[in-house]
Every structure is written in structure tokens, then in C-alpha cells.
């Protein structure tokens, strides 16, 4: 099988090209539109339509039948949540996250007090050159990202981890863009070669017991 056949992801441009190819191969339109049956529900029309199928119907086996003379093209979009966390992958990109106190010491505990501020370090290394790398670190629900771009907040130059100044590390020219969102830290960077270190600050704000999501990295245009 070719690389194109093995992939489970297609870019917006590739999907449009596939649609245009299928549309061009469908033959002449007789003007009668199309007819179909989805899980016992009749459908017809001359343009695209959408239908939601519940998980119960999917488990029972939801079939689509073409009940008209015209070719029928179907696109399926599914979403859900895994029953268990996926296994770590590091075959192409290795990503390591660690927590540090603002004094630059490892944060080894699992309990924090409201108001505590921590430094998050991400170490990323790709085994091949990746021009458009995307790094995403979702934070636990009880924490909040400190936006280092706000002048009234803490300044990155105030902190260091293992002799590395946070401000200097975040100024690495390989880091193309970074965002401090409500629930995650996101960065676009060029990967490959030496390890890339990125830092951001979080603060404990909400008491409770929370799961710590795993960070991930990918090639934005080649996620597979």
C-alpha cells in the first residue's frame, strides 16, 4: 500500500481534491437528485444533508443504502472519548514534562495549596526535521496558566531551572509562536536536532482532586 493509502488523516486541500475528483467522476446529473436510507430513515434531495446517529444505533449497525439511480457519496465524522488513556508514543517525537518550584527545585509532591505557583518545563526532541511542530500541554483543571505576556504578572526573567533562564529559553528562535490559553499551553516550533526546552508558569487556583492530562507533540501538516 502507498503512504497515501495507509494514512488516516487528510489535509483540507487533500479532502477538497478528493471531493472534486469524486464529483467529476459521478457522470451527468439527470436533475432528479438522490435518494437514500440511513438506519431506517428515508432521505432525499439534490444537495448535501447531515444526520446525527446515536451511539445506540451505531452499536446495532447503522447502514446507508442508495435507493436512487444517481451515485451517492457519504462522509462519516465520528467523535468520542477513549475508555482508557492511550499508551505513550515516542517513535518520532520525544516529549518530557516536569514541574519545578519558583526557586528552581523539582516539585515532587502531588498536593499543592491554592495560590502556589509552579514552573512547567517541556523538553522536546524530534528524530527527524519537523518544520511545523505543534506542542500542546493541557493543564489540570485545578490550575491556571500565568500569561507571561502580561506586564503586571511575573516576568520570565525572574526564574531559572537547572541554570537555564526561562526568558532566554523561551526566546529560542526555533519557537515560532506560543499561546497561554485557559486550559492549555500551545506552541509552534521547529523540531529536530538538539532538544528544545520551553517553560511556562501555572498557579493552583481551585481546590479538588484532578487528573493530569498528558502533553503531546505533532507535525501540524503530517499528524500521522
Coordinates of N, CA and C in Angstrom, one line a residue:
X1 N 0.8 -1.2 0.0 CA 0.0 0.0 0.0 C 0.9 1.2 0.0
X2 N 0.4 2.3 -0.7 CA 1.2 3.5 -0.7 C 1.0 4.2 0.6
X3 N 1.9 5.3 0.8 CA 1.8 6.1 2.0 C 0.4 6.8 2.1
X4 N -0.1 7.2 1.0 CA -1.4 7.8 0.9 C -2.5 6.9 1.4
X5 N -2.4 5.6 1.1 CA -3.5 4.7 1.4 C -3.4 4.3 2.9
X6 N -2.2 4.4 3.5 CA -2.1 4.0 4.9 C -2.5 5.1 5.9
X7 N -2.5 6.3 5.4 CA -2.8 7.4 6.3 C -4.3 7.5 6.7
X8 N -4.6 8.0 7.9 CA -5.9 8.2 8.3 C -6.3 9.6 8.5
X9 N -5.4 10.5 8.0 CA -5.7 11.9 8.0 C -5.4 12.6 6.7
X10 N -6.3 13.5 6.3 CA -6.1 14.2 5.0 C -6.2 15.7 5.3
X11 N -5.4 16.5 4.7 CA -5.5 18.0 4.9 C -6.7 18.5 4.3
X12 N -7.0 19.8 4.6 CA -8.1 20.4 3.9 C -8.0 20.4 2.4
X13 N -6.8 20.7 1.9 CA -6.6 20.7 0.5 C -6.7 19.4 -0.1
X14 N -6.2 18.3 0.5 CA -6.4 17.0 0.0 C -7.8 16.5 0.0
X15 N -8.6 16.9 1.0 CA -10.0 16.5 1.1 C -10.8 17.2 0.0
X16 N -10.5 18.4 -0.3 CA -11.1 19.2 -1.4 C -10.8 18.5 -2.7
X17 N -9.6 18.1 -2.9 CA -9.2 17.5 -4.2 C -9.9 16.2 -4.4
X18 N -10.0 15.4 -3.3 CA -10.8 14.1 -3.4 C -12.2 14.3 -3.7
X19 N -12.8 15.4 -3.1 CA -14.2 15.7 -3.4 C -14.4 16.1 -4.8
X20 N -13.5 16.9 -5.3 CA -13.6 17.4 -6.7 C -13.5 16.2 -7.7
X21 N -12.6 15.3 -7.3 CA -12.3 14.1 -8.2 C -13.6 13.2 -8.2
X22 N -14.2 13.0 -7.0 CA -15.4 12.2 -7.0 C -16.6 12.9 -7.7
X23 N -16.6 14.2 -7.5 CA -17.7 14.9 -8.1 C -17.6 14.9 -9.7
X24 N -16.3 15.0 -10.1 CA -16.1 15.0 -11.6 C -16.4 13.6 -12.2
X25 N -16.2 12.5 -11.4 CA -16.4 11.2 -11.9 C -17.8 10.7 -11.8
X26 N -18.7 11.4 -11.2 CA -20.0 10.9 -11.0 C -20.9 10.9 -12.2
X27 N -20.5 11.5 -13.3 CA -21.3 11.5 -14.5 C -22.3 12.6 -14.6
X28 N -23.1 12.6 -15.6 CA -24.0 13.7 -15.8 C -25.2 13.6 -14.8
X29 N -25.6 14.8 -14.4 CA -26.7 14.9 -13.4 C -28.0 14.9 -14.1
X30 N -28.9 13.9 -13.8 CA -30.2 13.9 -14.5 C -31.2 14.8 -13.9
X31 N -30.8 15.6 -12.9 CA -31.7 16.5 -12.3 C -32.7 15.9 -11.3
X32 N -32.7 14.7 -11.1 CA -33.7 14.0 -10.2 C -33.2 13.9 -8.8
X33 N -32.0 14.3 -8.5 CA -31.4 14.3 -7.2 C -31.1 12.9 -6.7
X34 N -31.0 12.7 -5.4 CA -30.6 11.4 -4.9 C -31.6 10.9 -3.8
X35 N -31.6 9.6 -3.6 CA -32.4 9.0 -2.5 C -31.6 8.0 -1.7
X36 N -31.8 8.0 -0.4 CA -31.0 7.1 0.4 C -31.8 6.7 1.6
X37 N -31.3 5.7 2.3 CA -31.9 5.3 3.6 C -30.8 5.1 4.6
X38 N -30.9 5.8 5.7 CA -29.9 5.8 6.8 C -30.6 5.2 8.0
X39 N -30.2 4.0 8.4 CA -30.7 3.4 9.6 C -32.2 3.4 9.7
X40 N -32.9 3.1 8.6 CA -34.3 3.0 8.5 C -35.0 4.4 8.2
X41 N -34.3 5.4 8.1 CA -34.8 6.8 7.8 C -34.6 7.2 6.4
X42 N -35.6 7.5 5.7 CA -35.5 7.9 4.3 C -35.0 9.3 4.2
X43 N -34.1 9.5 3.1 CA -33.6 10.8 2.9 C -33.6 11.0 1.4
X44 N -33.7 12.2 1.0 CA -33.6 12.6 -0.5 C -33.3 14.0 -0.6
X45 N -32.9 14.4 -1.8 CA -32.6 15.8 -2.0 C -31.7 16.0 -3.2
X46 N -31.3 17.2 -3.5 CA -30.4 17.5 -4.6 C -29.1 18.1 -4.1
X47 N -28.9 18.3 -2.8 CA -27.7 18.9 -2.2 C -27.3 18.1 -1.0
X48 N -26.2 18.5 -0.3 CA -25.7 17.8 0.8 C -26.6 17.9 2.0
X49 N -26.7 16.8 2.8 CA -27.5 16.8 4.0 C -26.7 16.1 5.2
X50 N -27.1 16.5 6.4 CA -26.4 15.9 7.6 C -27.4 15.2 8.5
X51 N -27.0 14.1 9.1 CA -27.8 13.4 10.0 C -26.9 13.0 11.2
X52 N -27.4 13.1 12.4 CA -26.7 12.6 13.6 C -27.2 11.2 13.9
X53 N -26.2 10.3 14.2 CA -26.6 8.9 14.5 C -26.1 8.6 15.9
X54 N -27.0 8.2 16.8 CA -26.6 8.0 18.2 C -25.8 6.7 18.4
X55 N -25.1 6.7 19.5 CA -24.2 5.5 19.8 C -25.0 4.2 19.8
X56 N -26.2 4.3 20.3 CA -27.1 3.1 20.3 C -27.3 2.5 18.9
X57 N -27.6 3.4 18.0 CA -27.8 2.9 16.6 C -26.6 2.4 16.0
X58 N -25.5 3.1 16.3 CA -24.2 2.6 15.7 C -23.8 1.2 16.2
X59 N -24.1 0.9 17.5 CA -23.8 -0.4 18.0 C -24.7 -1.4 17.4
X60 N -25.9 -1.1 17.0 CA -26.8 -2.0 16.4 C -26.4 -2.2 14.9
X61 N -25.7 -1.3 14.3 CA -25.3 -1.4 12.9 C -26.1 -0.4 12.1
X62 N -25.6 0.8 11.9 CA -26.3 1.8 11.1 C -25.8 1.7 9.6
X63 N -26.7 1.3 8.7 CA -26.4 1.1 7.3 C -26.9 2.2 6.5
X64 N -26.2 2.5 5.4 CA -26.7 3.5 4.4 C -26.9 2.8 3.1
X65 N -28.1 3.0 2.6 CA -28.4 2.3 1.3 C -28.8 3.4 0.3
X66 N -28.2 3.3 -0.9 CA -28.6 4.1 -2.0 C -29.8 3.6 -2.7
X67 N -30.9 4.4 -2.6 CA -32.2 3.9 -3.1 C -32.5 4.7 -4.4
X68 N -31.6 5.4 -4.9 CA -31.8 6.2 -6.2 C -30.9 5.7 -7.3
X69 N -31.0 6.3 -8.4 CA -30.2 5.9 -9.6 C -28.8 6.7 -9.6
X70 N -28.8 7.8 -9.0 CA -27.6 8.6 -9.0 C -26.5 8.1 -8.0
X71 N -25.2 8.3 -8.3 CA -24.2 7.9 -7.3 C -24.4 8.7 -6.0
X72 N -24.1 8.0 -4.9 CA -24.2 8.6 -3.6 C -22.9 8.7 -2.9
X73 N -22.5 9.8 -2.4 CA -21.2 10.0 -1.8 C -21.5 10.3 -0.3
X74 N -20.8 9.6 0.6 CA -21.1 9.7 2.0 C -19.8 10.0 2.8
X75 N -19.9 11.0 3.7 CA -18.7 11.3 4.5 C -19.2 11.1 6.0
X76 N -18.3 10.3 6.7 CA -18.7 10.0 8.1 C -17.7 10.7 9.0
X77 N -18.2 11.4 10.0 CA -17.4 12.0 11.1 C -17.9 11.5 12.4
X78 N -16.9 10.9 13.2 CA -17.2 10.3 14.5 C -16.4 11.0 15.5
X79 N -17.0 11.1 16.7 CA -16.2 11.7 17.9 C -16.6 10.9 19.1
X80 N -15.7 10.9 20.1 CA -15.9 10.2 21.3 C -14.7 10.3 22.2
X81 N -14.8 9.6 23.3 CA -13.7 9.6 24.3 C -13.2 8.2 24.6
X82 N -11.9 8.0 24.6 CA -11.4 6.7 24.8 C -11.8 6.2 26.2
X83 N -11.9 4.8 26.3 CA -12.3 4.2 27.6 C -11.1 4.3 28.6
X84 N -9.8 4.2 28.0 CA -8.6 4.4 28.9 C -7.6 5.2 28.1
X85 N -6.7 5.8 28.9 CA -5.8 6.7 28.3 C -4.9 6.0 27.2
X86 N -4.6 6.6 26.1 CA -3.8 5.9 25.1 C -2.3 5.8 25.6
X87 N -1.7 4.7 25.1 CA -0.3 4.5 25.5 C 0.6 5.6 25.0
X88 N 1.7 5.9 25.7 CA 2.6 6.9 25.2 C 3.3 6.5 23.9
X89 N 3.6 7.5 23.1 CA 4.3 7.2 21.8 C 5.5 8.2 21.7
X90 N 6.6 7.6 21.4 CA 7.8 8.5 21.2 C 8.6 8.0 20.0
X91 N 8.0 7.4 19.1 CA 8.7 6.8 17.9 C 9.2 7.9 17.0
X92 N 8.6 9.1 16.9 CA 9.0 10.2 16.1 C 9.5 11.4 16.9
X93 N 8.7 11.7 18.0 CA 9.0 12.8 18.8 C 8.9 12.4 20.3
X94 N 10.0 12.8 21.0 CA 10.0 12.6 22.4 C 9.7 13.9 23.2
X95 N 8.7 13.8 24.1 CA 8.3 15.0 24.9 C 8.3 14.6 26.4
X96 N 8.9 15.4 27.2 CA 9.0 15.2 28.6 C 8.6 16.4 29.4
X97 N 7.7 16.3 30.4 CA 7.2 17.4 31.2 C 7.7 17.2 32.6
X98 N 8.1 18.3 33.2 CA 8.5 18.2 34.6 C 8.0 19.5 35.3
X99 N 7.8 19.4 36.6 CA 7.3 20.6 37.4 C 8.4 21.0 38.4
X100 N 8.5 22.3 38.5 CA 9.6 22.9 39.4 C 9.0 24.0 40.2
X101 N 9.6 24.3 41.4 CA 9.2 25.4 42.2 C 9.8 26.7 41.6
X102 N 9.3 27.8 42.1 CA 9.8 29.1 41.6 C 11.2 29.3 42.1
X103 N 11.7 28.5 43.0 CA 13.1 28.6 43.4 C 14.0 27.7 42.6
X104 N 13.4 27.0 41.6 CA 14.2 26.2 40.7 C 14.5 24.8 41.2
X105 N 13.6 24.3 42.2 CA 13.8 23.0 42.7 C 12.7 22.1 42.2
X106 N 13.0 20.8 42.0 CA 11.9 19.9 41.5 C 10.7 19.8 42.4
X107 N 9.5 19.9 41.9 CA 8.3 19.9 42.6 C 7.9 18.4 42.7
X108 N 8.2 17.7 43.7 CA 8.0 16.3 43.8 C 6.7 15.9 44.4
X109 N 6.0 16.8 45.0 CA 4.7 16.5 45.7 C 3.6 16.3 44.7
X110 N 2.5 15.8 45.3 CA 1.2 15.6 44.5 C 0.1 16.5 45.0
X111 N 0.4 17.3 46.1 CA -0.6 18.2 46.6 C 0.0 19.6 46.7
X112 N -0.9 20.6 46.3 CA -0.4 21.9 46.3 C -1.5 22.8 47.0
X113 N -1.1 23.9 47.5 CA -2.1 24.9 48.1 C -2.5 25.9 47.1
X114 N -3.7 26.4 47.3 CA -4.3 27.4 46.4 C -3.3 28.6 46.5
X115 N -2.9 29.1 45.3 CA -2.0 30.3 45.2 C -0.6 29.9 44.9
X116 N -0.3 28.6 45.1 CA 1.1 28.1 44.8 C 1.4 28.3 43.3
X117 N 2.6 28.8 42.9 CA 3.0 28.9 41.5 C 4.1 27.9 41.2
X118 N 4.0 27.3 40.1 CA 4.9 26.3 39.6 C 5.4 26.6 38.3
X119 N 6.6 26.1 38.0 CA 7.2 26.2 36.6 C 7.1 24.9 35.9
X120 N 6.6 24.9 34.7 CA 6.4 23.7 33.9 C 7.5 23.8 32.8
X121 N 8.3 22.7 32.7 CA 9.3 22.6 31.7 C 8.9 21.5 30.7
X122 N 9.0 21.8 29.4 CA 8.7 20.8 28.4 C 10.0 20.7 27.6
X123 N 10.5 19.4 27.5 CA 11.7 19.1 26.7 C 11.2 18.3 25.5
X124 N 11.5 18.8 24.3 CA 11.0 18.1 23.1 C 12.2 17.9 22.2
X125 N 12.2 16.7 21.6 CA 13.2 16.3 20.6 C 12.6 15.4 19.5
X126 N 12.8 15.8 18.3 CA 12.3 15.0 17.2 C 13.4 14.2 16.5
X127 N 13.1 13.0 16.0 CA 14.1 12.2 15.4 C 14.3 12.5 13.9
X128 N 13.5 13.5 13.5 CA 13.7 14.0 12.1 C 13.3 15.4 12.1
X129 N 13.7 16.1 11.0 CA 13.4 17.6 10.9 C 11.9 17.8 10.7
X130 N 11.3 18.6 11.6 CA 9.9 18.9 11.5 C 9.8 20.4 11.5
X131 N 9.4 21.0 10.4 CA 9.4 22.4 10.3 C 8.2 23.0 11.0
X132 N 7.1 22.3 11.0 CA 5.9 22.9 11.6 C 5.4 22.0 12.8
X133 N 6.2 22.0 13.8 CA 5.8 21.2 15.0 C 4.8 22.0 15.9
X134 N 3.9 21.2 16.4 CA 2.9 21.7 17.3 C 3.0 21.0 18.7
X135 N 3.1 21.8 19.7 CA 3.2 21.3 21.1 C 2.0 21.7 21.9
X136 N 1.4 20.8 22.5 CA 0.2 21.1 23.3 C 0.3 20.5 24.7
X137 N 0.2 21.3 25.7 CA 0.2 20.7 27.1 C -1.0 21.2 27.8
X138 N -2.0 20.3 28.0 CA -3.2 20.6 28.7 C -2.9 20.6 30.2
X139 N -3.5 21.5 30.9 CA -3.2 21.6 32.3 C -4.3 21.0 33.1
X140 N -4.1 20.5 34.4 CA -5.1 20.0 35.2 C -6.2 21.1 35.5
X141 N -7.4 20.7 35.8 CA -8.5 21.7 35.9 C -8.3 22.6 37.1
X142 N -7.5 22.2 38.1 CA -7.3 23.0 39.3 C -6.2 24.1 39.1
X143 N -5.6 24.1 38.0 CA -4.5 25.1 37.7 C -4.9 26.1 36.7
X144 N -4.2 27.2 36.7 CA -4.4 28.2 35.7 C -3.1 28.7 35.2
X145 N -3.0 28.9 33.9 CA -1.7 29.3 33.2 C -1.5 30.8 33.5
X146 N -0.3 31.1 33.9 CA 0.1 32.5 34.1 C 0.6 33.0 32.8
X147 N 0.0 34.1 32.3 CA 0.4 34.6 31.0 C 1.6 35.5 31.2
X148 N 2.7 35.1 30.7 CA 3.9 35.9 30.9 C 4.0 37.1 30.0
X149 N 3.0 37.2 29.1 CA 3.0 38.4 28.3 C 2.3 39.6 29.0
X150 N 1.7 39.4 30.1 CA 1.1 40.5 30.9 C 2.1 41.2 31.7
X151 N 2.2 42.5 31.6 CA 3.3 43.2 32.3 C 3.1 43.2 33.8
X152 N 1.9 43.1 34.3 CA 1.6 43.2 35.7 C 1.9 41.8 36.4
X153 N 2.1 40.8 35.6 CA 2.3 39.5 36.1 C 3.8 39.2 36.4
X154 N 4.1 38.0 36.8 CA 5.5 37.6 37.0 C 6.3 37.7 35.6
X155 N 7.5 38.0 35.7 CA 8.4 38.1 34.5 C 9.2 36.8 34.4
X156 N 9.3 36.3 33.1 CA 10.1 35.1 32.9 C 11.5 35.2 33.3
X157 N 12.1 36.4 33.2 CA 13.5 36.6 33.6 C 13.8 36.4 35.0
X158 N 12.7 36.3 35.9 CA 12.9 36.2 37.3 C 13.3 34.8 37.7
X159 N 13.0 33.8 36.8 CA 13.1 32.4 37.2 C 14.1 31.6 36.3
X160 N 14.7 30.6 37.0 CA 15.7 29.7 36.3 C 15.5 28.3 36.8
X161 N 15.7 27.3 35.9 CA 15.6 25.9 36.2 C 16.9 25.3 35.7
X162 N 17.7 24.6 36.7 CA 18.9 24.0 36.4 C 19.8 24.9 35.5
X163 N 19.9 26.1 36.0 CA 20.8 27.1 35.3 C 20.3 27.7 34.0
X164 N 19.1 27.3 33.6 CA 18.6 27.9 32.4 C 17.5 28.9 32.7
X165 N 17.8 30.2 32.3 CA 16.8 31.2 32.5 C 15.6 31.1 31.6
X166 N 14.4 31.2 32.2 CA 13.2 30.9 31.4 C 13.0 31.9 30.3
X167 N 13.3 33.1 30.5 CA 13.1 34.1 29.4 C 14.0 33.8 28.3
X168 N 15.3 33.4 28.6 CA 16.3 33.1 27.5 C 15.8 31.9 26.7
X169 N 15.3 30.9 27.4 CA 14.9 29.7 26.8 C 13.7 29.9 25.9
X170 N 12.7 30.7 26.3 CA 11.5 31.0 25.6 C 11.8 31.9 24.4
X171 N 13.0 32.5 24.4 CA 13.4 33.4 23.2 C 14.1 32.6 22.1
X172 N 14.2 31.3 22.3 CA 14.8 30.5 21.3 C 14.2 30.7 19.9
X173 N 15.0 31.0 18.9 CA 14.4 31.3 17.6 C 13.6 30.2 16.9
X174 N 13.8 28.9 17.4 CA 13.0 27.8 16.9 C 11.6 27.8 17.3
X175 N 11.3 28.6 18.4 CA 9.9 28.8 18.9 C 9.2 29.8 18.0
X176 N 8.4 29.5 17.2 CA 7.7 30.4 16.2 C 6.6 31.1 16.9
X177 N 5.8 30.5 17.7 CA 4.6 31.1 18.3 C 4.3 30.3 19.6
X178 N 3.7 31.0 20.6 CA 3.3 30.4 21.8 C 2.0 31.1 22.3
X179 N 1.1 30.3 23.0 CA -0.1 30.8 23.5 C -0.4 30.3 24.9
X180 N -0.9 31.2 25.7 CA -1.3 30.8 27.1 C -2.8 30.8 27.2
X181 N -3.4 29.7 26.9 CA -4.8 29.6 26.9 C -5.4 29.2 28.3
X182 N -6.7 29.2 28.4 CA -7.4 28.9 29.6 C -7.1 27.5 30.2
X183 N -7.0 26.6 29.3 CA -6.8 25.2 29.7 C -5.6 24.5 29.2
X184 N -4.7 25.3 28.5 CA -3.5 24.6 27.9 C -2.5 25.6 27.5
X185 N -1.2 25.1 27.3 CA -0.2 25.9 26.8 C 0.1 25.3 25.4
X186 N 0.2 26.2 24.4 CA 0.4 25.7 23.0 C 1.5 26.5 22.4
X187 N 2.4 25.8 21.6 CA 3.5 26.4 21.0 C 3.7 25.8 19.6
X188 N 4.1 26.6 18.6 CA 4.5 26.1 17.3 C 6.0 26.3 17.3
X189 N 6.7 25.3 16.8 CA 8.2 25.3 16.9 C 8.8 24.4 15.8
X190 N 10.0 24.7 15.4 CA 10.8 23.9 14.5 C 11.5 22.8 15.4
X191 N 11.3 21.6 15.0 CA 11.9 20.5 15.8 C 12.9 19.7 15.0
X192 N 13.7 19.0 15.7 CA 14.8 18.3 15.1 C 16.2 18.7 15.6
X193 N 17.1 17.8 15.6 CA 18.4 18.2 16.1 C 18.5 18.2 17.6
X194 N 19.0 19.3 18.3 CA 19.1 19.3 19.7 C 17.7 19.4 20.4
X195 N 17.7 19.1 21.7 CA 16.5 19.3 22.4 C 16.0 20.7 22.5
X196 N 14.7 20.9 22.5 CA 14.1 22.2 22.7 C 13.5 22.3 24.0
X197 N 13.8 23.3 24.8 CA 13.2 23.5 26.1 C 12.2 24.7 26.1
X198 N 11.0 24.5 26.6 CA 10.0 25.5 26.7 C 9.5 25.6 28.2
X199 N 9.2 26.8 28.6 CA 8.8 26.9 30.0 C 7.5 27.8 30.1
X200 N 6.7 27.5 31.0 CA 5.6 28.4 31.4 C 5.2 28.2 32.8
X201 N 4.4 29.1 33.4 CA 4.1 29.1 34.8 C 2.6 28.8 35.0
X202 N 2.3 28.0 36.0 CA 0.9 27.7 36.4 C 0.7 28.0 37.9
X203 N -0.5 28.3 38.2 CA -0.9 28.6 39.6 C -2.0 27.8 40.0
X204 N -2.0 27.2 41.2 CA -3.1 26.4 41.8 C -4.2 27.4 42.2
X205 N -5.4 27.2 41.7 CA -6.5 28.1 42.0 C -7.7 27.5 42.5
X206 N -8.0 26.2 42.2 CA -9.2 25.6 42.6 C -8.9 24.3 43.4
X207 N -9.4 24.2 44.7 CA -9.2 23.0 45.4 C -9.9 21.8 44.8
X208 N -9.4 20.6 44.9 CA -10.0 19.5 44.4 C -9.0 18.4 44.0
X209 N -9.5 17.3 43.4 CA -8.6 16.2 43.0 C -8.8 16.1 41.5
X210 N -7.7 16.3 40.8 CA -7.8 16.4 39.3 C -6.8 15.4 38.6
X211 N -7.1 15.0 37.4 CA -6.3 14.2 36.6 C -5.3 15.1 35.8
X212 N -4.1 14.7 35.7 CA -3.1 15.5 34.9 C -3.1 14.9 33.5
X213 N -3.5 15.7 32.5 CA -3.5 15.2 31.1 C -2.1 15.1 30.6
X214 N -1.9 14.3 29.6 CA -0.5 14.1 29.0 C -0.3 15.2 28.0
X215 N 1.0 15.6 27.8 CA 1.3 16.6 26.7 C 1.5 15.8 25.4
X216 N 1.4 16.5 24.3 CA 1.7 15.8 23.1 C 2.3 16.8 22.1
X217 N 3.0 16.2 21.1 CA 3.6 17.0 20.0 C 3.3 16.3 18.7
X218 N 3.2 17.1 17.6 CA 2.9 16.5 16.3 C 3.4 17.5 15.2
X219 N 3.5 17.0 14.0 CA 3.7 17.8 12.9 C 2.3 18.3 12.4
X220 N 2.2 19.6 12.4 CA 0.8 20.2 12.1 C 0.3 19.7 10.7
X221 N 1.1 19.5 9.8 CA 0.7 19.1 8.4 C 0.9 17.6 8.1
X222 N 1.5 16.9 9.1 CA 1.7 15.5 8.9 C 1.4 14.8 10.3
X223 N 0.2 14.9 10.8 CA -0.1 14.4 12.2 C 0.1 12.9 12.3
X224 N 0.1 12.2 11.2 CA 0.3 10.7 11.4 C 1.8 10.4 11.7

